[in-house]
Short mmCIF file of C-alpha atoms in Angstrom, two decimals:
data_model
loop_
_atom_site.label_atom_id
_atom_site.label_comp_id
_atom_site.label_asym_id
_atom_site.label_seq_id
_atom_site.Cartn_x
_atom_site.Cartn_y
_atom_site.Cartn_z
CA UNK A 93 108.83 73.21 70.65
CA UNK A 94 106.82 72.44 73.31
CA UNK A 95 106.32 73.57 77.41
CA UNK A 96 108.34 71.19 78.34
CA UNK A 97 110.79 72.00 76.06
CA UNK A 98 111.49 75.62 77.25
CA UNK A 99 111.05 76.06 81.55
CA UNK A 100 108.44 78.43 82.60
CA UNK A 101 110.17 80.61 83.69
CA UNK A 102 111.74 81.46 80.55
CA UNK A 103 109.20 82.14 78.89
CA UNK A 104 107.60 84.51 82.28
CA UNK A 105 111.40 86.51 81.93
CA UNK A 106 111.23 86.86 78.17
CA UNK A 107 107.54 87.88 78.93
CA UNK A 108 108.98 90.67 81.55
CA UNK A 109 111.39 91.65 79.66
CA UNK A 110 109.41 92.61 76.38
CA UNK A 111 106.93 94.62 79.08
CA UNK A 112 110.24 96.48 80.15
CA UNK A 113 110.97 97.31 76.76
CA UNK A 114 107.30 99.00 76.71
CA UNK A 115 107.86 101.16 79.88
CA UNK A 116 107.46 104.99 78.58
CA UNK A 117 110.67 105.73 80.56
CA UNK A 118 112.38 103.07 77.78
CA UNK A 119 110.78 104.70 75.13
CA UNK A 120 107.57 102.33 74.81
CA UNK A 121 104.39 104.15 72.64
CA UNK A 122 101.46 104.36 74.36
CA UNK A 123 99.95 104.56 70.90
CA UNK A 124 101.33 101.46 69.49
CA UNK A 125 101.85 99.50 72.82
CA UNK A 126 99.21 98.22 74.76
CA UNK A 127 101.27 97.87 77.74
CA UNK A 128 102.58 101.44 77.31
CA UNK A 129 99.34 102.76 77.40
CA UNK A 130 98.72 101.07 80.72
CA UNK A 131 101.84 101.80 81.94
CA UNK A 132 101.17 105.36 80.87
CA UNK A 133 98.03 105.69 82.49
CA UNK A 134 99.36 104.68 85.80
CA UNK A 135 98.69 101.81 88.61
CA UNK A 136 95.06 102.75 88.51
CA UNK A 137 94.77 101.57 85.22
CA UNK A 138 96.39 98.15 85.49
CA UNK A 139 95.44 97.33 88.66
CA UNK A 140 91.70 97.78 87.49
CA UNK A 141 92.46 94.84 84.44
CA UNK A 142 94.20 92.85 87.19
CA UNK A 143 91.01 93.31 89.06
CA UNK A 144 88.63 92.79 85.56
CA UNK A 145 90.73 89.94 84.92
CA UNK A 146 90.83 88.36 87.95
CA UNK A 147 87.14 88.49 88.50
CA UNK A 148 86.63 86.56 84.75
CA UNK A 149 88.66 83.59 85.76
CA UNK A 150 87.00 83.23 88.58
CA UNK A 151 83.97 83.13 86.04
CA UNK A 152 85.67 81.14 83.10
CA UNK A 153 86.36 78.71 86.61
CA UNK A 154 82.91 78.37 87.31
CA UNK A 155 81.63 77.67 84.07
CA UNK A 156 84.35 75.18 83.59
CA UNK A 157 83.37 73.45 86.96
CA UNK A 158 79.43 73.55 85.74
CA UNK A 159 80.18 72.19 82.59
CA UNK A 160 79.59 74.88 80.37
CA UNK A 161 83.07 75.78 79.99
CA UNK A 162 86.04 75.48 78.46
CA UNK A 163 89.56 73.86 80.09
CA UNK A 164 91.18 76.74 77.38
CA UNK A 165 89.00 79.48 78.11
CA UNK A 166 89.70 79.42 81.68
CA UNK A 167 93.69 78.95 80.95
CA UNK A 168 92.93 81.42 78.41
CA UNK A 169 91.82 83.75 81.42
CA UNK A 170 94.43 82.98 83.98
CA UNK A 171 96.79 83.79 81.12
CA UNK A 172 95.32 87.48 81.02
CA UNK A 173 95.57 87.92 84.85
CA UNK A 174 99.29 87.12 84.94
CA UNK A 175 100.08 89.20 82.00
CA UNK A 176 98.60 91.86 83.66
CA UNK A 177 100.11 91.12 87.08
CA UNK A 178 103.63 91.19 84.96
CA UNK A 179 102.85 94.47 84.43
CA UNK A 180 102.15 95.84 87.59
CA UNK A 181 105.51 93.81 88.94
CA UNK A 182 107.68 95.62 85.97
CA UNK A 183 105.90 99.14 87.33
CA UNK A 184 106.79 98.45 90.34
CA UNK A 185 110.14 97.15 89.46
CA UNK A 186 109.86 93.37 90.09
CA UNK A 187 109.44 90.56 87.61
CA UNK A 188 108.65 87.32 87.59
CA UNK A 189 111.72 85.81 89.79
CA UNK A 190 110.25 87.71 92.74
CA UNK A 191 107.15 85.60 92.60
CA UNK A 192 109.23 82.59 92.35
CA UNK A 193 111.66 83.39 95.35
CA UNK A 194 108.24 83.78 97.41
CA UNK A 195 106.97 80.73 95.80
CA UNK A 196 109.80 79.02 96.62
CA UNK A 197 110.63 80.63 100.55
CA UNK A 198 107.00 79.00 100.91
CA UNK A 199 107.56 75.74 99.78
CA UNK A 200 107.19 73.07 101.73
CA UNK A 201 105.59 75.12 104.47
CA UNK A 202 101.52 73.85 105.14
CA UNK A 203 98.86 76.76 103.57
CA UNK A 204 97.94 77.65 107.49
CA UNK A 205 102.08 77.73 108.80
CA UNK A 206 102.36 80.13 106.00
CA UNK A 207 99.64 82.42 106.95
CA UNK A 208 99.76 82.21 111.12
CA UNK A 209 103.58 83.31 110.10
CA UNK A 210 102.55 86.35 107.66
CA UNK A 211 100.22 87.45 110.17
CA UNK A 212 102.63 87.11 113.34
CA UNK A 213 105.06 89.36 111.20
CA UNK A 214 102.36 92.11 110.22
CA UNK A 215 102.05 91.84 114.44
CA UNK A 216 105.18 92.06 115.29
CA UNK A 217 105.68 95.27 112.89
CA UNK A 218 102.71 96.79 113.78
CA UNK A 219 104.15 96.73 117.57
CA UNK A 220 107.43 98.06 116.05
CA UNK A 221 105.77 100.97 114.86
CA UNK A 222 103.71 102.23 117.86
CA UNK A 223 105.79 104.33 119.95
CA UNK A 224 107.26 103.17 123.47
CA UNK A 225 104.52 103.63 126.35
CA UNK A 226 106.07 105.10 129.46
#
């Protein structure tokens, strides 16, 4: 079987759903799971190996682009940081579908549309928020 035998996706909700399986509250070990132990030890200890992970792609990247790298390493490394982000989105109750309803409410909207809109939102909140001025 290969990639483009299964979709992505797929294999991203059979992904989130074995992390689900691992949540403490579902009766995941955080002595046999690795994901239970993060999940066990709370946001601050995932979103630190989102952070680690992040910061080695960027790395595996840049070695790639210098030629010292490896295509797989760096795939290798973007692989971590999503598995990782799948586990924040399952603590947080989301999964993988979330990303791609974003992904997909974005598409076909120019990188700069997207953000001028995102930011005239957080705006338009923020002057939600304050309270009326007499």
């Amino acid at each position: 079987m290969t990639m483009t035998d299964t979709p992505v996706l797929d294999i991203l909700l059979r992904l989130a759903a074995v992390i689900d399986s691992r949540k403490p509250a579902a009766g995941g070990d955080p002595e046999r799971s690795y994901v239970a132990r993060l999940l066990h030890k709370g946001p601050d200890a995932f979103l630190k190996k989102i952070t680690e992970e992040a910061g080695e792609a960027v790395m595996a990247a840049k070695d790639l682009q210098h030629g010292v790298g490896s295509a797989q390493a760096f795939v290798g490394e973007v692989a971590d940081l999503w598995f990782h982000s799948l586990i924040a989105l399952a603590h947080f109750g989301l999964g993988p579908a979330d990303v791609v309803a974003e992904l997909a409410r974005r598409e076909g909207l120019s990188g700069l549309e997207e953000k001028a809109l995102r930011r005239a939102r957080a705006r338009e909140a923020e002057a939600q928020s304050l309270p009326d001025q007499p």
